[in-house]
Amino acid sequence: MSEHPLDPIFHPRAVALVGAPTTQSNWGGGFLLSILDIGFDKERVYPVNPKTNELNGLRCYPSLLDTPDPVDYVISMVPAHVVPTLVDQCIAKKIKAIHFFTAGFSETGDERMAEMERTMVEKLRGAGIRAIGPNCMGLYVPDGGLAFNRGFSKEPGNVFLLSQSGANAGQIINGLQRRGVRFSKAVSFGNGADLKAHDFFDYARTDPQTEVVIAYIEGIQEPRKLIDAIKGCAAVKPTIILKGGLYPAGARAANSHTASLAGSRVIFESLCRQAGAIRAETMNDLLDLTVAVTTGTRKVAGTGVALVGGPGGFAVLSSDAIAAEGLDLPPMPVDVKEKLREFVPVAGTSVNNPIDAHLRPGEQFEDGVKAIAGAPGIDVVFSTTYGNEAMPRGGDSDSDDETPPEEREDLAKKHAQEAAEALVRLQDETGKPFVIVQRDQGWMPNASSAYPLAAYEHGIGVFSDVPRAARAVRLMLEWRRRREGLPEIF
Amino acid sequence: MSEHPLDPIFHPRAVALVGAPTTQSNWGGGFLLSILDIGFDKERVYPVNPKTNELNGLRCYPSLLDTPDPVDYVISMVPAHVVPTLVDQCIAKKIKAIHFFTAGFSETGDERMAEMERTMVEKLRGAGIRAIGPNCMGLYVPDGGLAFNRGFSKEPGNVFLLSQSGANAGQIINGLQRRGVRFSKAVSFGNGADLKAHDFFDYARTDPQTEVVIAYIEGIQEPRKLIDAIKGCAAVKPTIILKGGLYPAGARAANSHTASLAGSRVIFESLCRQAGAIRAETMNDLLDLTVAVTTGTRKVAGTGVALVGGPGGFAVLSSDAIAAEGLDLPPMPVDVKEKLREFVPVAGTSVNNPIDAHLRPGEQFEDGVKAIAGAPGIDVVFSTTYGNEAMPRGGDSDSDDETPPEEREDLAKKHAQEAAEALVRLQDETGKPFVIVQRDQGWMPNASSAYPLAAYEHGIGVFSDVPRAARAVRLMLEWRRRREGLPEIF
């Protein structure tokens, strides 16, 4: 496998943090703690700050030029006016890449600062040094020991995230990681003065670790290159793009934020359409679509939904929500209804899809769900959960239990694994994708997330409510329809 | 004040629970525990079940006829086939009202059971006894000692809820109570065989404790009476209605659930429009609109939003979300921008609305927000929060602290009260409603809910994210515009 020119950036051998603040908080200045937490070899992490000799147990150097050789990656936290000096030091130090957390350049609208941004990039590129930013959070590489927030998972995955915004990158990573998604790499690239969206799409397309590419972008820099890069990427990997600044107010905000000139909604929608990428309209869309394309939800073949879960009022509103997305709830045929009535009491239930009935775990559930999934017109089964599949004996979380907390957790994980495995078996046997829909956590605030996580790990899409699950399925269907003629990637 | 004929139903002197199960769980059979929890005088609670002599420390009677006199309210948990016998006993016992948790009547589609439902209602009404249900959860009356789920607040409030579905009633009560809303009364009335939606709208209209009426209904029974009752109610009190079964699939589910014949969306929308009520399209709408009409959010005068809160990527997507609802973000005039730049650094911020800047609590925040709220075209200020206003020194929740947990909680409440009071002062001084928008809880999972709750108690609308806050404001504006010519209720 040939190496991509950007590969070394994602896997530096040594990192210098120039201008590392003497107090480390989780926000902004927390790079040092973040990369120590995620496991970068601390022998090769060099904080630089003339005001102290030690930071978090590491030797702190007065200047970049005083750090040991080699340093191939620099994180710049110095103020903007110090950047020209730092650039000269980086060239002298022969580094490979620099990430500018430093802000205050073109995004301020100040022409002198925009000029300084152009000059620093030209100088660096002349020396063969690539820059990420300025005005961004930089890299998260689980197996490269890089992170920009504490709490990012060490476990690498298959999703590549590129985001102009650092805060949105953090929100996306946290939001998806809580749902079980793991990342190959993520990059927040801010103003994109040197490396731009198209560079990262291009890298993600060729990166063997990456199977899915997701993006938050604000501006369109070098439109032709960007379109080509998105096209190339979306042709071979599911590619999901959330675009900020689609309305004039958002565009003005994007301009202040990352100096971006945002395009119109219509142009961007047609760009995604032509490229075979999918446009997420909201942050929730981006999260839900990522879950959908990394699970069996991407394979749903048609609009027929079976909804298994009550009680009645929930089933009524859920049916409306499914219909509002243009999906169907085909009624169950007589033989399936009769089958279900063998173990579902008549009072307070319905077996006609929605199946407003509590199918008890075990044989009942398996037989019932098999019959439902096999019914004519059913393409996907929505199975609702309070999360209590992870509880011993399927009981609710309020029950007193003398088991010590750590054993309870292990037990919950074991039960969750078993329940997820049972669902996957059913999915395989029936050949219909299953989707798990979580119920309002307010009902069971202590319910474990073990079951949804185990289900996701087994390739089952998990969504927070019926409207979002229905929307994810609808968007998947539309996307697949639009991609006809393009190479098969699902 | 004259008494409404339904008053005694909401304030019974003694309650018999007939068919109370010998094991009490929180779901379904938990009525006994729920009414004991909420404080009904336990000397006047009579469980009835021939299989035991005692239930939860209370004497259990073999039959309703064996209970002490008087009993004016019965909760029926017996199976449907036992109902005719129970009805005779109720008449002999001279009760005033009965709530049938018992299901299995007209909603099953079985004509014999529908006939049994009609017969039992006729017999009861002949004896002057009113019925709630069947197939429902009945009453929640905080100051009457009635409840149907554990954990419902004892504190009475000003919102009346009527809901055909018991599960949805529970979700609405829990969902709103977590946000600080309190209820005058709530009723889940299921099939509405005797008392129907129009009876409860009529009661809510006249109930002096009730200032806001919210409803979840599935079917339209006696359309003329329902329309008149909604009209009467909406003319004098804000009235919000969520209708289930608006799509064919939902309507089929509603028919199985509460024997309801659901109408079309168009008819229902026009009914609400004519009546001056507001139609909630989703459960989230119902919750958000309730918060809006019980706070200053109902007074927002126009579409001009000032958004205070970063960071940048959040501000960009929020601006798009605000614009998507048809609201505006008027740019700040030069003098306000100059004022803000006195304490907002240039790098990584924007002061042009959205105001992507961290205004530190205290004078900075107050001066900044006053200037923003006073700018031309601003009708409402969206102020974002991570919930850390309740933290000592405005610090984040990860910080170690030696303060014992109970003192920390008291301190959090105190800080939250102070922050809420400061916001109300600013609102009063500027004459512009403020709205609080909560940030992703994943960032600060331990952040206290004390600040949002304190703010709600001070009459400030609190919403979970910008899209929902913007939607609530837009729906309020539309509603007020439509109500022109009707009596002023806001």
Coordinates of N, CA, C and O in Angstrom, one line a residue, chain B residues 55-177:
Chain B
L55 N -52.7 -5.0 51.9 CA -51.9 -4.6 50.7 C -51.2 -3.4 51.1 O -51.8 -2.4 51.5
N56 N -49.8 -3.4 51.1 CA -49.0 -2.2 51.4 C -49.4 -1.6 52.7 O -49.5 -0.4 52.8
G57 N -49.6 -2.5 53.7 CA -49.9 -2.0 55.1 C -51.3 -1.5 55.2 O -51.7 -1.1 56.3
L58 N -52.1 -1.6 54.2 CA -53.5 -1.2 54.3 C -54.4 -2.5 54.4 O -54.1 -3.5 53.8
R59 N -55.5 -2.4 55.1 CA -56.5 -3.5 55.1 C -57.1 -3.6 53.8 O -57.4 -2.6 53.1
C60 N -57.1 -4.9 53.3 CA -57.7 -5.2 52.0 C -59.0 -5.8 52.1 O -59.1 -6.8 52.9
Y61 N -60.0 -5.4 51.4 CA -61.4 -5.9 51.6 C -61.8 -6.9 50.5 O -61.3 -6.8 49.3
P62 N -62.6 -7.9 50.8 CA -62.9 -8.9 49.9 C -63.8 -8.3 48.7 O -63.8 -8.8 47.6
S63 N -64.6 -7.3 49.0 CA -65.5 -6.8 48.0 C -65.8 -5.3 48.2 O -65.6 -4.8 49.4
L64 N -66.2 -4.6 47.2 CA -66.5 -3.2 47.4 C -67.5 -2.9 48.4 O -67.5 -2.0 49.2
L65 N -68.5 -3.9 48.5 CA -69.6 -3.7 49.5 C -69.1 -3.9 50.9 O -69.8 -3.5 51.8
D66 N -67.9 -4.4 51.1 CA -67.4 -4.6 52.5 C -66.6 -3.4 52.9 O -66.2 -3.3 54.1
T67 N -66.3 -2.4 52.1 CA -65.5 -1.3 52.5 C -66.3 -0.3 53.3 O -67.6 -0.3 53.2
P68 N -65.7 0.6 54.1 CA -66.4 1.5 55.0 C -67.2 2.5 54.1 O -66.8 2.7 52.9
D69 N -68.1 3.2 54.6 CA -68.9 4.2 53.9 C -68.3 5.6 54.4 O -67.9 5.7 55.5
P70 N -68.4 6.6 53.6 CA -68.8 6.5 52.2 C -67.5 6.3 51.3 O -66.4 6.6 51.7
V71 N -67.8 5.7 50.1 CA -66.7 5.7 49.1 C -67.3 6.5 47.9 O -68.4 6.2 47.5
D72 N -66.6 7.5 47.5 CA -67.2 8.3 46.4 C -66.4 8.1 45.0 O -66.8 8.5 44.0
Y73 N -65.2 7.4 45.1 CA -64.4 7.2 43.9 C -63.9 5.8 43.9 O -63.3 5.3 44.8
V74 N -64.1 5.1 42.7 CA -63.6 3.7 42.6 C -62.7 3.7 41.4 O -62.9 4.3 40.3
I75 N -61.5 3.0 41.6 CA -60.7 2.7 40.5 C -60.8 1.2 40.2 O -60.6 0.3 41.1
S76 N -61.3 0.9 39.0 CA -61.5 -0.5 38.6 C -60.3 -1.1 37.9 O -59.9 -0.6 36.8
M77 N -59.8 -2.1 38.5 CA -58.7 -2.9 37.9 C -59.1 -4.3 37.6 O -58.3 -5.2 37.3
V78 N -60.4 -4.6 37.7 CA -60.9 -6.0 37.5 C -60.9 -6.3 36.0 O -60.9 -5.3 35.2
P79 N -60.9 -7.5 35.6 CA -61.0 -7.9 34.2 C -62.4 -7.4 33.6 O -63.3 -7.3 34.4
A80 N -62.4 -7.2 32.3 CA -63.7 -6.7 31.7 C -64.9 -7.5 32.1 O -66.0 -7.0 32.3
H81 N -64.8 -8.8 32.1 CA -66.0 -9.6 32.3 C -66.6 -9.5 33.8 O -67.7 -9.9 34.0
V82 N -65.8 -8.9 34.7 CA -66.2 -8.7 36.0 C -66.9 -7.4 36.2 O -67.6 -7.1 37.2
V83 N -66.8 -6.5 35.2 CA -67.3 -5.1 35.3 C -68.8 -5.1 35.6 O -69.2 -4.3 36.4
P84 N -69.6 -5.9 34.9 CA -71.1 -5.7 35.2 C -71.4 -5.9 36.7 O -72.2 -5.2 37.2
T85 N -70.7 -6.9 37.3 CA -70.9 -7.1 38.8 C -70.5 -5.9 39.5 O -71.2 -5.4 40.5
L86 N -69.3 -5.3 39.2 CA -68.8 -4.2 39.9 C -69.7 -3.0 39.7 O -69.9 -2.2 40.7
V87 N -70.3 -2.8 38.5 CA -71.2 -1.7 38.3 C -72.4 -1.8 39.3 O -72.7 -0.8 39.9
D88 N -72.9 -3.0 39.4 CA -74.0 -3.1 40.4 C -73.6 -2.7 41.8 O -74.3 -2.1 42.5
Q89 N -72.4 -3.2 42.1 CA -71.9 -2.9 43.5 C -71.7 -1.3 43.7 O -72.0 -0.8 44.7
C90 N -71.2 -0.7 42.6 CA -71.0 0.8 42.7 C -72.3 1.5 42.9 O -72.4 2.5 43.7
I91 N -73.4 1.0 42.2 CA -74.7 1.6 42.4 C -75.2 1.4 43.8 O -75.6 2.4 44.5
A92 N -75.0 0.2 44.3 CA -75.5 -0.1 45.7 C -74.7 0.7 46.7 O -75.2 1.2 47.7
K93 N -73.4 1.0 46.4 CA -72.5 1.7 47.3 C -72.7 3.2 47.2 O -72.1 4.0 48.0
K94 N -73.5 3.6 46.2 CA -73.8 5.1 46.0 C -72.5 5.9 45.8 O -72.3 7.0 46.4
I95 N -71.6 5.4 45.0 CA -70.4 6.2 44.7 C -70.7 7.3 43.7 O -71.8 7.3 43.1
K96 N -69.8 8.2 43.5 CA -70.0 9.4 42.6 C -69.4 9.2 41.3 O -69.8 9.7 40.3
A97 N -68.2 8.5 41.3 CA -67.5 8.3 40.0 C -66.6 7.1 40.0 O -66.2 6.6 41.1
I98 N -66.4 6.5 38.8 CA -65.6 5.4 38.7 C -64.6 5.6 37.6 O -65.0 6.1 36.5
H99 N -63.4 5.2 37.8 CA -62.4 5.2 36.7 C -62.1 3.8 36.4 O -61.6 3.0 37.2
F100 N -62.3 3.5 35.1 CA -62.0 2.1 34.6 C -60.6 2.1 34.0 O -60.4 2.4 32.8
F101 N -59.6 1.6 34.8 CA -58.4 1.2 34.2 C -58.6 0.0 33.3 O -57.9 -0.2 32.3
T102 N -59.6 -0.8 33.7 CA -60.0 -2.0 32.9 C -60.1 -1.7 31.4 O -60.7 -0.7 31.1
A103 N -59.4 -2.5 30.6 CA -59.5 -2.3 29.2 C -60.2 -3.6 28.5 O -60.6 -4.5 29.3
G104 N -60.3 -3.6 27.2 CA -60.9 -4.7 26.6 C -62.3 -4.5 26.1 O -63.1 -5.5 25.9
F105 N -62.7 -3.2 25.9 CA -64.1 -2.9 25.5 C -64.1 -2.5 24.0 O -63.6 -3.2 23.2
S106 N -64.7 -1.4 23.7 CA -64.9 -1.0 22.3 C -63.6 -1.0 21.5 O -63.6 -1.2 20.3
E107 N -62.5 -0.7 22.2 CA -61.2 -0.5 21.4 C -60.8 -1.9 20.8 O -59.9 -1.9 20.0
T108 N -61.3 -3.0 21.3 CA -60.9 -4.3 20.7 C -61.5 -4.5 19.3 O -61.1 -5.4 18.6
G109 N -62.6 -3.8 19.0 CA -63.3 -4.0 17.7 C -64.4 -5.1 17.9 O -65.1 -5.4 16.9
D110 N -64.5 -5.7 19.1 CA -65.5 -6.7 19.3 C -66.8 -6.1 19.7 O -66.9 -5.4 20.7
E111 N -67.8 -6.3 18.8 CA -69.1 -5.6 19.0 C -69.8 -6.0 20.4 O -70.4 -5.1 21.0
R112 N -69.6 -7.2 20.9 CA -70.2 -7.5 22.2 C -69.6 -6.7 23.3 O -70.2 -6.2 24.2
M113 N -68.3 -6.4 23.2 CA -67.6 -5.7 24.2 C -68.0 -4.2 24.1 O -68.1 -3.5 25.1
A114 N -68.2 -3.7 22.9 CA -68.6 -2.3 22.7 C -70.0 -2.2 23.3 O -70.3 -1.1 23.9
E115 N -70.8 -3.2 23.1 CA -72.2 -3.1 23.7 C -72.1 -3.1 25.2 O -72.9 -2.4 25.9
M116 N -71.2 -4.0 25.8 CA -71.1 -4.0 27.2 C -70.6 -2.6 27.7 O -71.1 -2.2 28.8
E117 N -69.8 -1.9 27.0 CA -69.3 -0.6 27.4 C -70.5 0.4 27.4 O -70.7 1.1 28.4
R118 N -71.3 0.3 26.4 CA -72.5 1.2 26.3 C -73.5 0.9 27.5 O -73.9 1.8 28.2
T119 N -73.7 -0.4 27.7 CA -74.6 -0.8 28.8 C -74.1 -0.3 30.2 O -74.9 0.3 31.0
M120 N -72.9 -0.5 30.4 CA -72.4 -0.1 31.8 C -72.4 1.4 32.0 O -72.8 1.8 33.1
V121 N -72.2 2.2 30.9 CA -72.2 3.6 31.1 C -73.7 4.0 31.3 O -74.0 4.9 32.2
E122 N -74.6 3.5 30.6 CA -76.0 3.8 30.7 C -76.5 3.5 32.2 O -77.2 4.4 32.8
K123 N -76.1 2.4 32.6 CA -76.5 2.0 34.0 C -76.0 2.9 35.0 O -76.7 3.4 35.9
L124 N -74.7 3.3 34.9 CA -74.1 4.1 35.8 C -74.7 5.5 35.8 O -75.0 6.1 36.9
R125 N -74.9 6.0 34.6 CA -75.4 7.4 34.5 C -76.9 7.4 35.1 O -77.3 8.4 35.7
G126 N -77.6 6.3 34.9 CA -78.9 6.2 35.4 C -78.9 6.4 36.9 O -79.8 6.9 37.6
A127 N -77.8 6.0 37.5 CA -77.7 6.1 39.0 C -76.9 7.4 39.4 O -76.5 7.5 40.6
G128 N -76.6 8.2 38.4 CA -75.9 9.5 38.8 C -74.4 9.3 38.9 O -73.8 10.2 39.5
I129 N -73.9 8.2 38.4 CA -72.4 8.0 38.6 C -71.7 8.3 37.3 O -72.2 7.8 36.2
R130 N -70.7 9.1 37.3 CA -69.9 9.4 36.1 C -68.7 8.4 36.0 O -68.2 8.0 37.0
A131 N -68.4 8.1 34.7 CA -67.3 7.2 34.5 C -66.1 7.9 33.7 O -66.4 8.6 32.7
I132 N -64.9 7.5 34.1 CA -63.7 7.9 33.3 C -63.2 6.7 32.7 O -62.9 5.7 33.4
G133 N -63.0 6.6 31.4 CA -62.5 5.5 30.7 C -63.6 4.8 29.9 O -64.5 5.5 29.4
P134 N -63.6 3.5 29.7 CA -62.5 2.6 30.2 C -61.2 2.7 29.4 O -61.1 3.6 28.6
N135 N -60.2 1.8 29.9 CA -59.0 1.7 29.1 C -58.1 3.0 29.3 O -57.7 3.6 28.3
C136 N -57.9 3.4 30.5 CA -57.2 4.6 30.7 C -56.5 4.7 32.1 O -56.7 3.8 32.9
M137 N -55.8 5.7 32.4 CA -55.1 5.8 33.6 C -55.8 6.7 34.7 O -55.3 6.8 35.8
G138 N -56.8 7.5 34.3 CA -57.6 8.2 35.2 C -57.0 9.6 35.6 O -56.4 10.3 34.8
L139 N -57.0 9.8 36.9 CA -56.7 11.2 37.4 C -55.4 11.4 38.1 O -54.9 10.5 38.8
Y140 N -54.8 12.6 37.8 CA -53.7 13.1 38.6 C -54.2 14.5 39.1 O -54.5 15.4 38.4
V141 N -54.3 14.6 40.5 CA -54.8 15.8 41.1 C -53.8 16.1 42.3 O -54.0 15.5 43.4
P142 N -52.8 16.9 42.1 CA -51.8 17.1 43.1 C -52.4 17.4 44.5 O -52.0 16.8 45.5
D143 N -53.3 18.4 44.5 CA -53.8 18.7 45.8 C -55.1 17.9 46.2 O -55.7 18.2 47.2
G144 N -55.4 16.9 45.4 CA -56.5 16.0 45.7 C -56.0 14.6 46.1 O -56.8 13.7 46.4
G145 N -54.7 14.5 46.0 CA -54.1 13.2 46.4 C -54.3 12.1 45.4 O -54.2 10.9 45.8
L146 N -54.5 12.4 44.2 CA -54.7 11.4 43.2 C -53.5 11.4 42.2 O -53.0 12.5 41.8
A147 N -53.0 10.2 41.8 CA -52.0 10.1 40.8 C -52.0 8.7 40.2 O -52.5 7.8 40.8
F148 N -51.4 8.6 39.0 CA -51.4 7.2 38.4 C -50.0 6.7 38.1 O -49.9 5.6 37.6
N149 N -49.0 7.5 38.4 CA -47.6 7.1 38.3 C -46.9 7.5 39.5 O -47.3 8.6 40.0
R150 N -46.0 6.8 40.0 CA -45.2 7.3 41.1 C -44.2 8.4 40.5 O -43.9 8.4 39.4
G151 N -43.9 9.3 41.4 CA -42.9 10.3 41.0 C -43.6 11.6 40.5 O -42.9 12.6 40.2
F152 N -45.0 11.6 40.4 CA -45.6 12.8 40.0 C -45.5 13.8 41.2 O -45.7 13.4 42.3
S153 N -45.3 15.1 40.8 CA -45.1 16.1 41.9 C -46.4 16.3 42.7 O -47.5 16.3 42.2
K154 N -46.1 16.6 44.0 CA -47.2 16.9 44.9 C -47.7 18.4 44.8 O -48.7 18.8 45.3
E155 N -46.8 19.1 44.1 CA -47.0 20.6 44.1 C -48.0 20.9 43.0 O -47.8 20.5 41.8
P156 N -49.1 21.6 43.3 CA -50.1 21.9 42.3 C -49.6 23.1 41.4 O -48.8 23.9 41.9
G157 N -50.1 23.1 40.2 CA -49.8 24.2 39.3 C -51.0 24.7 38.5 O -52.1 24.6 39.0
N158 N -50.7 25.3 37.4 CA -51.8 26.0 36.6 C -52.1 25.4 35.3 O -52.9 25.9 34.5
V159 N -51.5 24.2 35.0 CA -51.8 23.6 33.7 C -52.7 22.4 33.9 O -52.5 21.5 34.7
F160 N -53.8 22.3 33.1 CA -54.7 21.2 33.0 C -54.4 20.4 31.8 O -54.3 20.9 30.7
L161 N -54.2 19.1 32.0 CA -53.9 18.2 30.9 C -55.1 17.2 30.7 O -55.5 16.5 31.7
L162 N -55.6 17.1 29.5 CA -56.5 16.0 29.2 C -55.9 15.2 28.1 O -55.4 15.7 27.1
S163 N -56.0 13.9 28.3 CA -55.3 13.0 27.4 C -56.1 11.7 27.2 O -56.4 11.1 28.3
Q164 N -56.3 11.3 26.0 CA -57.0 10.0 25.9 C -56.0 8.9 26.3 O -56.4 7.9 26.9
S165 N -54.8 9.0 26.0 CA -53.8 8.0 26.2 C -53.2 8.2 27.6 O -52.7 9.3 28.0
G166 N -53.1 7.1 28.3 CA -52.4 7.1 29.7 C -50.9 7.2 29.5 O -50.3 8.0 30.3
A167 N -50.4 6.5 28.6 CA -48.9 6.5 28.4 C -48.5 7.9 28.0 O -47.5 8.5 28.5
N168 N -49.2 8.5 27.1 CA -48.8 9.9 26.6 C -49.0 10.9 27.8 O -48.2 11.8 27.9
A169 N -50.1 10.7 28.6 CA -50.3 11.6 29.7 C -49.1 11.5 30.6 O -48.5 12.5 31.1
G170 N -48.6 10.3 30.9 CA -47.4 10.1 31.7 C -46.2 10.7 31.2 O -45.4 11.4 31.9
Q171 N -46.0 10.6 29.8 CA -44.9 11.2 29.2 C -44.9 12.7 29.3 O -43.9 13.4 29.5
I172 N -46.1 13.3 29.1 CA -46.3 14.7 29.1 C -46.0 15.2 30.5 O -45.3 16.2 30.7
I173 N -46.6 14.6 31.5 CA -46.5 15.0 32.9 C -45.0 15.0 33.3 O -44.4 15.9 33.8
N174 N -44.4 13.8 33.0 CA -43.0 13.7 33.4 C -42.1 14.7 32.6 O -41.2 15.3 33.2
G175 N -42.4 14.8 31.3 CA -41.5 15.7 30.5 C -41.6 17.1 30.9 O -40.7 17.8 30.9
L176 N -42.8 17.5 31.3 CA -43.0 18.9 31.7 C -42.6 19.2 33.1 O -42.0 20.3 33.4
Q177 N -42.8 18.2 34.0 CA -42.4 18.4 35.4 C -40.9 18.5 35.5 O -40.4 19.3 36.3

